[in-house]
JSON list of C-alpha atoms in Angstrom, two decimals:
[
{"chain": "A", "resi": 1, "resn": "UNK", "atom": "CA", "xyz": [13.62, 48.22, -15.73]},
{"chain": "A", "resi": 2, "resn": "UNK", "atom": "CA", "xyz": [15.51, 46.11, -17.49]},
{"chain": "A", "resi": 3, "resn": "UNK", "atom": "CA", "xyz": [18.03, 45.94, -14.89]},
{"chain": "A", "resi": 4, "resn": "UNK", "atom": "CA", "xyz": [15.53, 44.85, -12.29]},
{"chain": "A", "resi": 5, "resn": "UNK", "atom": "CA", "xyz": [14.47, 41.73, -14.77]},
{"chain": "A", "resi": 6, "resn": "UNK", "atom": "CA", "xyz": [18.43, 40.84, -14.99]},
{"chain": "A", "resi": 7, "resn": "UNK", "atom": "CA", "xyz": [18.57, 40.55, -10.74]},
{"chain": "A", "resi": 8, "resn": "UNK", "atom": "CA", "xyz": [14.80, 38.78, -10.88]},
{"chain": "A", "resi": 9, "resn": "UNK", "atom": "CA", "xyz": [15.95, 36.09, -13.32]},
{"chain": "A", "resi": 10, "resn": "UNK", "atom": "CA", "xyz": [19.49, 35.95, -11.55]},
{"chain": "A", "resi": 11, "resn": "UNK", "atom": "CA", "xyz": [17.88, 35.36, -7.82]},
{"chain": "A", "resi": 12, "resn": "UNK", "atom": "CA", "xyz": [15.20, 32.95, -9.58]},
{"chain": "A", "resi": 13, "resn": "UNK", "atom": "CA", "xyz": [18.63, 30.72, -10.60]},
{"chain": "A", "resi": 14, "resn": "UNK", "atom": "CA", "xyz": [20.34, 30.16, -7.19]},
{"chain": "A", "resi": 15, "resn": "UNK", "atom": "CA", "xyz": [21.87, 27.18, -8.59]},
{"chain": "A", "resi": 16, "resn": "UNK", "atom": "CA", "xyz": [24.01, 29.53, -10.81]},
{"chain": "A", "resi": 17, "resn": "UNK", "atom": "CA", "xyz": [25.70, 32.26, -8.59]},
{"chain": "A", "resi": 18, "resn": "UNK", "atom": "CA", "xyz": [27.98, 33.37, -11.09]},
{"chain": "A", "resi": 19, "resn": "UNK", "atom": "CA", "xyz": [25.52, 34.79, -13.20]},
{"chain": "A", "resi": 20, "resn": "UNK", "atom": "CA", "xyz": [24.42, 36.99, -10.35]},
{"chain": "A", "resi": 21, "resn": "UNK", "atom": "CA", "xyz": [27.59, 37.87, -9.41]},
{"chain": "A", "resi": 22, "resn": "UNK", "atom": "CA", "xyz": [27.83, 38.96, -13.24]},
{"chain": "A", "resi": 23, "resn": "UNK", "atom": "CA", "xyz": [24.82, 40.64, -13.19]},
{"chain": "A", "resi": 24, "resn": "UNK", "atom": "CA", "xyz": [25.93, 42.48, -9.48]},
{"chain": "A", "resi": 25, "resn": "UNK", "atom": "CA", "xyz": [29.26, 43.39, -11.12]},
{"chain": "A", "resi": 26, "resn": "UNK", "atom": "CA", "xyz": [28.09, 44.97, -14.34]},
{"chain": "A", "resi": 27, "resn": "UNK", "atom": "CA", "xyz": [25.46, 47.00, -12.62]},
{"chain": "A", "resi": 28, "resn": "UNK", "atom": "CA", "xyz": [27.88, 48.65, -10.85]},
{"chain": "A", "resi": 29, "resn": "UNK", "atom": "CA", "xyz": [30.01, 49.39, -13.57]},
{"chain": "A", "resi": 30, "resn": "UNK", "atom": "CA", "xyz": [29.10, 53.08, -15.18]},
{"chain": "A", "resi": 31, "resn": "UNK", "atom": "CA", "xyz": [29.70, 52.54, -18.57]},
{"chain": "A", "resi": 32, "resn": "UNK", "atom": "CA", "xyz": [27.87, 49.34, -18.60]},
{"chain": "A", "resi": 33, "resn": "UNK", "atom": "CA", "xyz": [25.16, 50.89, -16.96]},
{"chain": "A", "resi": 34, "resn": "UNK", "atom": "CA", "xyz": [24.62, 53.38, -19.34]},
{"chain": "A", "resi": 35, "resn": "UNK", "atom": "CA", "xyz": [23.78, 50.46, -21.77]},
{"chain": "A", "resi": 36, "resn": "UNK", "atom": "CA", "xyz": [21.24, 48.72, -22.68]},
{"chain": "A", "resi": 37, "resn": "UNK", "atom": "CA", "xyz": [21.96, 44.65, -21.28]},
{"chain": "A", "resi": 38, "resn": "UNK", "atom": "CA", "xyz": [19.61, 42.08, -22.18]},
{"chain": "A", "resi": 39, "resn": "UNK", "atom": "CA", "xyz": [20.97, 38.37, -21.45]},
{"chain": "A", "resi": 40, "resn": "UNK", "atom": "CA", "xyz": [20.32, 35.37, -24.05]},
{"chain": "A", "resi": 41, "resn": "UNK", "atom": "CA", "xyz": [21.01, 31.19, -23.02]},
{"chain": "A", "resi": 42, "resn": "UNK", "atom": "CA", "xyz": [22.79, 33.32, -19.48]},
{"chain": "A", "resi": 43, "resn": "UNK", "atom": "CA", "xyz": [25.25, 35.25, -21.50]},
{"chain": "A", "resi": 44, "resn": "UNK", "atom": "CA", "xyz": [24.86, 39.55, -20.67]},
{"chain": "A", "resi": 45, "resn": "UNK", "atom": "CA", "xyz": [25.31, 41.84, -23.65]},
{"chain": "A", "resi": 46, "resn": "UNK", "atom": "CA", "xyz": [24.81, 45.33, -23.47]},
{"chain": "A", "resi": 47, "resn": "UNK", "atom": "CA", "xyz": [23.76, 47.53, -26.53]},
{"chain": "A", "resi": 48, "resn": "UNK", "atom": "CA", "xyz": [24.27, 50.82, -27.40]},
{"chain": "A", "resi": 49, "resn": "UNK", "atom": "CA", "xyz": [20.32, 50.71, -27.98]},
{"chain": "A", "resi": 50, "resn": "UNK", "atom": "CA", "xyz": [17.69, 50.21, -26.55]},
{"chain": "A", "resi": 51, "resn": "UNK", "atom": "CA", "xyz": [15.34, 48.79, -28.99]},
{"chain": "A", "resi": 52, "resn": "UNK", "atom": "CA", "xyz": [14.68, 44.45, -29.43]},
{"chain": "A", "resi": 53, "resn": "UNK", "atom": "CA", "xyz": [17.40, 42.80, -31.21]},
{"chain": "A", "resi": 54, "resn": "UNK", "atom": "CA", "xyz": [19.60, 45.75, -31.43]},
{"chain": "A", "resi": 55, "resn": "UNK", "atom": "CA", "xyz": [23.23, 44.25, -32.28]},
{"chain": "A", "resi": 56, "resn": "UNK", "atom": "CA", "xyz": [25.62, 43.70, -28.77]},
{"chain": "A", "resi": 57, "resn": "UNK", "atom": "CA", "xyz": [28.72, 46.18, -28.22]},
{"chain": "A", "resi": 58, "resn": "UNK", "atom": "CA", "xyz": [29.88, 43.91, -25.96]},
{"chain": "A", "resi": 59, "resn": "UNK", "atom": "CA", "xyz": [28.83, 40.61, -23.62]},
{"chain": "A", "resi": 60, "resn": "UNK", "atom": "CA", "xyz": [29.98, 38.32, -20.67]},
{"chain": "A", "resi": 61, "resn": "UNK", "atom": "CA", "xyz": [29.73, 34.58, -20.66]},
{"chain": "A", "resi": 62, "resn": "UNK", "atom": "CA", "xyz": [29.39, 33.53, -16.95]},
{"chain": "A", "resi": 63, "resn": "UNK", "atom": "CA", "xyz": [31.71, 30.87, -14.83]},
{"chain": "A", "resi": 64, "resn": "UNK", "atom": "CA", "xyz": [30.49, 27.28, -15.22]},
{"chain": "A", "resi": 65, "resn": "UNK", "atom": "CA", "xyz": [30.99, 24.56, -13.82]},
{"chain": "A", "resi": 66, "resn": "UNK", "atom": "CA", "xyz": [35.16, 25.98, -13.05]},
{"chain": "A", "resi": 67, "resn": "UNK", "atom": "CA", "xyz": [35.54, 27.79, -16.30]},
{"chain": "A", "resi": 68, "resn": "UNK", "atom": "CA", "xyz": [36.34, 31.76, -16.71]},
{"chain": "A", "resi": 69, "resn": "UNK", "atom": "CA", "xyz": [34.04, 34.07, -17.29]},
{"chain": "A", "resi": 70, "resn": "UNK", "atom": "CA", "xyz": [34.61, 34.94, -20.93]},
{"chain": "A", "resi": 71, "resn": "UNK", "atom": "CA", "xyz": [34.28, 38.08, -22.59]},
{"chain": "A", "resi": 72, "resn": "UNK", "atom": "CA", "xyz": [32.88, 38.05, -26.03]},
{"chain": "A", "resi": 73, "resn": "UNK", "atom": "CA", "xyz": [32.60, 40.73, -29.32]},
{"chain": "A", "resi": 74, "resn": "UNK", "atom": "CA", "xyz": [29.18, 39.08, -29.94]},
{"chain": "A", "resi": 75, "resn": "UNK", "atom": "CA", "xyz": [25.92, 37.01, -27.77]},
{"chain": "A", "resi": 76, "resn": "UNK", "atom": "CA", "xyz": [27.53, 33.80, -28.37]},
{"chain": "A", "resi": 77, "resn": "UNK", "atom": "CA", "xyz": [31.05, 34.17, -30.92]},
{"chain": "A", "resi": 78, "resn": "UNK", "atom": "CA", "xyz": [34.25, 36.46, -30.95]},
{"chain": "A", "resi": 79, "resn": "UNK", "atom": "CA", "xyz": [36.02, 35.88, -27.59]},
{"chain": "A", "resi": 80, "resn": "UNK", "atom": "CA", "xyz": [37.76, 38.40, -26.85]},
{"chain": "A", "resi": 81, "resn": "UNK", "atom": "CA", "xyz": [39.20, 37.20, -23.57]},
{"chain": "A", "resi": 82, "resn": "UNK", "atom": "CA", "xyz": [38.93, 35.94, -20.26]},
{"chain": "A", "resi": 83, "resn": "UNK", "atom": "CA", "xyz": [38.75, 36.28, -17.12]},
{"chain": "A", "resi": 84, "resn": "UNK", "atom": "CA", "xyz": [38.55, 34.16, -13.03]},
{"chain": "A", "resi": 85, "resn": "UNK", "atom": "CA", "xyz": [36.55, 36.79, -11.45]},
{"chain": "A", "resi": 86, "resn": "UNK", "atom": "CA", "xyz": [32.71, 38.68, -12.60]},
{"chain": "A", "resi": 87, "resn": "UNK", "atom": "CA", "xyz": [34.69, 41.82, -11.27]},
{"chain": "A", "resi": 88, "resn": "UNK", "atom": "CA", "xyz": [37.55, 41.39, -13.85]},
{"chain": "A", "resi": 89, "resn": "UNK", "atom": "CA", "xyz": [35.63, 40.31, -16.54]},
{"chain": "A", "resi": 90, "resn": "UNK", "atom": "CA", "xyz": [33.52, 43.60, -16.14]},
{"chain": "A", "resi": 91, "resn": "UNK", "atom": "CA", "xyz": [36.55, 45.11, -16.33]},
{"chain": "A", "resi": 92, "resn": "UNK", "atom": "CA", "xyz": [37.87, 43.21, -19.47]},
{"chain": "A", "resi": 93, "resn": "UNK", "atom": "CA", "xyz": [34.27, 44.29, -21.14]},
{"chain": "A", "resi": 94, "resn": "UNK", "atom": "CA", "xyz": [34.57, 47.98, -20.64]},
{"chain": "A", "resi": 95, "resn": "UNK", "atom": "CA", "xyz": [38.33, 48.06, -22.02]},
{"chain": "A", "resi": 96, "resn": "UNK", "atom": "CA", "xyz": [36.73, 47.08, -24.77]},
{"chain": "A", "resi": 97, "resn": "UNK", "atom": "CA", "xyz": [34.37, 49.45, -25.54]},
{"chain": "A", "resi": 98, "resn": "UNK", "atom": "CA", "xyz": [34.91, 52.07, -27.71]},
{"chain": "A", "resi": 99, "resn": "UNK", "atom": "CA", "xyz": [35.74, 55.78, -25.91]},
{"chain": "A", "resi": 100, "resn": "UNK", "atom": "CA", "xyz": [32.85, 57.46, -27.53]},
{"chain": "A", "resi": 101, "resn": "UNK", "atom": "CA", "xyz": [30.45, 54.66, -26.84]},
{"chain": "A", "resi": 102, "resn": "UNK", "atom": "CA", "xyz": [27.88, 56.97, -24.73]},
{"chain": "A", "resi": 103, "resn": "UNK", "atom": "CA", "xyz": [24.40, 56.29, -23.08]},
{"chain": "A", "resi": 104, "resn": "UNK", "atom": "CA", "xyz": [22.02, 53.70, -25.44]},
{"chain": "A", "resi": 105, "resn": "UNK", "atom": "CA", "xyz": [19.84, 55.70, -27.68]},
{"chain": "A", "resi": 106, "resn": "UNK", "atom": "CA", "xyz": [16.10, 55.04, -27.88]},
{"chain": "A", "resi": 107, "resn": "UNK", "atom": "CA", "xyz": [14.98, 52.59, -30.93]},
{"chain": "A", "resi": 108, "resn": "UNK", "atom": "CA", "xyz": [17.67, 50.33, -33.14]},
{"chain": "A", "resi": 109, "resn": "UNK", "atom": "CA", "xyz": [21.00, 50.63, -34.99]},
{"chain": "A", "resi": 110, "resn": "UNK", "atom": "CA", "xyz": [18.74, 50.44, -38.43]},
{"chain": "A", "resi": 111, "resn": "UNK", "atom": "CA", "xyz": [15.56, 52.85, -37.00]},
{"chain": "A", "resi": 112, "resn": "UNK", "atom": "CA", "xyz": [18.14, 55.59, -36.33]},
{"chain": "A", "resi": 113, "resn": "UNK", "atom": "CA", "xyz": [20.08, 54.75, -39.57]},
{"chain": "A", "resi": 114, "resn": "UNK", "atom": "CA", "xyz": [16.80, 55.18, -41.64]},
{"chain": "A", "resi": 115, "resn": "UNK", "atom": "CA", "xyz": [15.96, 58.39, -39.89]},
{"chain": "A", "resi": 116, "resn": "UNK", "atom": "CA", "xyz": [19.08, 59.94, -40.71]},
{"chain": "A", "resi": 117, "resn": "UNK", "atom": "CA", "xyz": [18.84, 58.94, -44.37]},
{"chain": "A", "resi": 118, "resn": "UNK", "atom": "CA", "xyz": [15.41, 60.55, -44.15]},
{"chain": "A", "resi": 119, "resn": "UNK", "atom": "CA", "xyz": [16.62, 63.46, -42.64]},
{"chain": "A", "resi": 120, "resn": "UNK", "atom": "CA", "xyz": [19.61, 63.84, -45.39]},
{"chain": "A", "resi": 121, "resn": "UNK", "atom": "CA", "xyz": [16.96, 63.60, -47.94]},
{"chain": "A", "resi": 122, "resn": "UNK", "atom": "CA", "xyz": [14.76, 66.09, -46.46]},
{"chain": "A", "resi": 123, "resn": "UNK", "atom": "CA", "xyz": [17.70, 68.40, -46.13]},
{"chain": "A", "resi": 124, "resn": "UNK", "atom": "CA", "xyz": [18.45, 67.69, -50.36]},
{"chain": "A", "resi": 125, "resn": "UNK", "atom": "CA", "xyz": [14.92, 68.32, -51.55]},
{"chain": "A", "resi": 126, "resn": "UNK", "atom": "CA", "xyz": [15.06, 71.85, -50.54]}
]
């Protein structure tokens, strides 16, 4: 679903190709797949869930206006380097992530961190 939103808002800008391009390259891509993306101000970042505001693992600025595309640690901070192509800088982004990084878990970082404590608890009070 949320994949189908990135190529609806992408073809609704045809005045900014690059961020379809983006959006074209990282679908392909496996590991980014797996993901969660969400874009904010054009900018894709995928999380490893799937709940609202969950924190980015990684994101893509798109070309503008004869920049690079730019691959970031955060939405909009921590560049962690470029790149002339939406093929490379999908590239750049997933030799980034972390080996273990698997498929984006249902909820938020903080949900799933509260359920564990609750679970740890449980486990105690036995």
């Amino acid at each position: 679903m949320r994949w189908r939103l990135l190529r609806e808002q992408a073809a609704d800008a045809p005045d900014f190709p690059e961020f379809g391009l983006l959006v074209e390259a990282a679908q392909t891509e496996p590991r980014l797949r797996q993901l969660s993306p969400m874009s904010s101000h054009w900018t894709l970042g995928f999380s490893a869930y799937t709940g609202h505001r969950s924190p980015v693992v990684v994101a893509i600025v798109p070309s503008r206006a004869g920049r690079p595309y730019r691959v970031q640690r955060f939405l909009h901070e921590g560049v962690l380097g470029e790149a002339a192509t939406a093929d490379e800088a999908v590239a750049l982004a997933v030799a980034h992530l972390s080996p273990t990084l698997g498929p984006a878990a249902a909820g938020t970082a903080s949900h799933l961190r509260d359920a564990r404590v609750g679970n740890q608890q449980s486990e105690l009070s036995y």
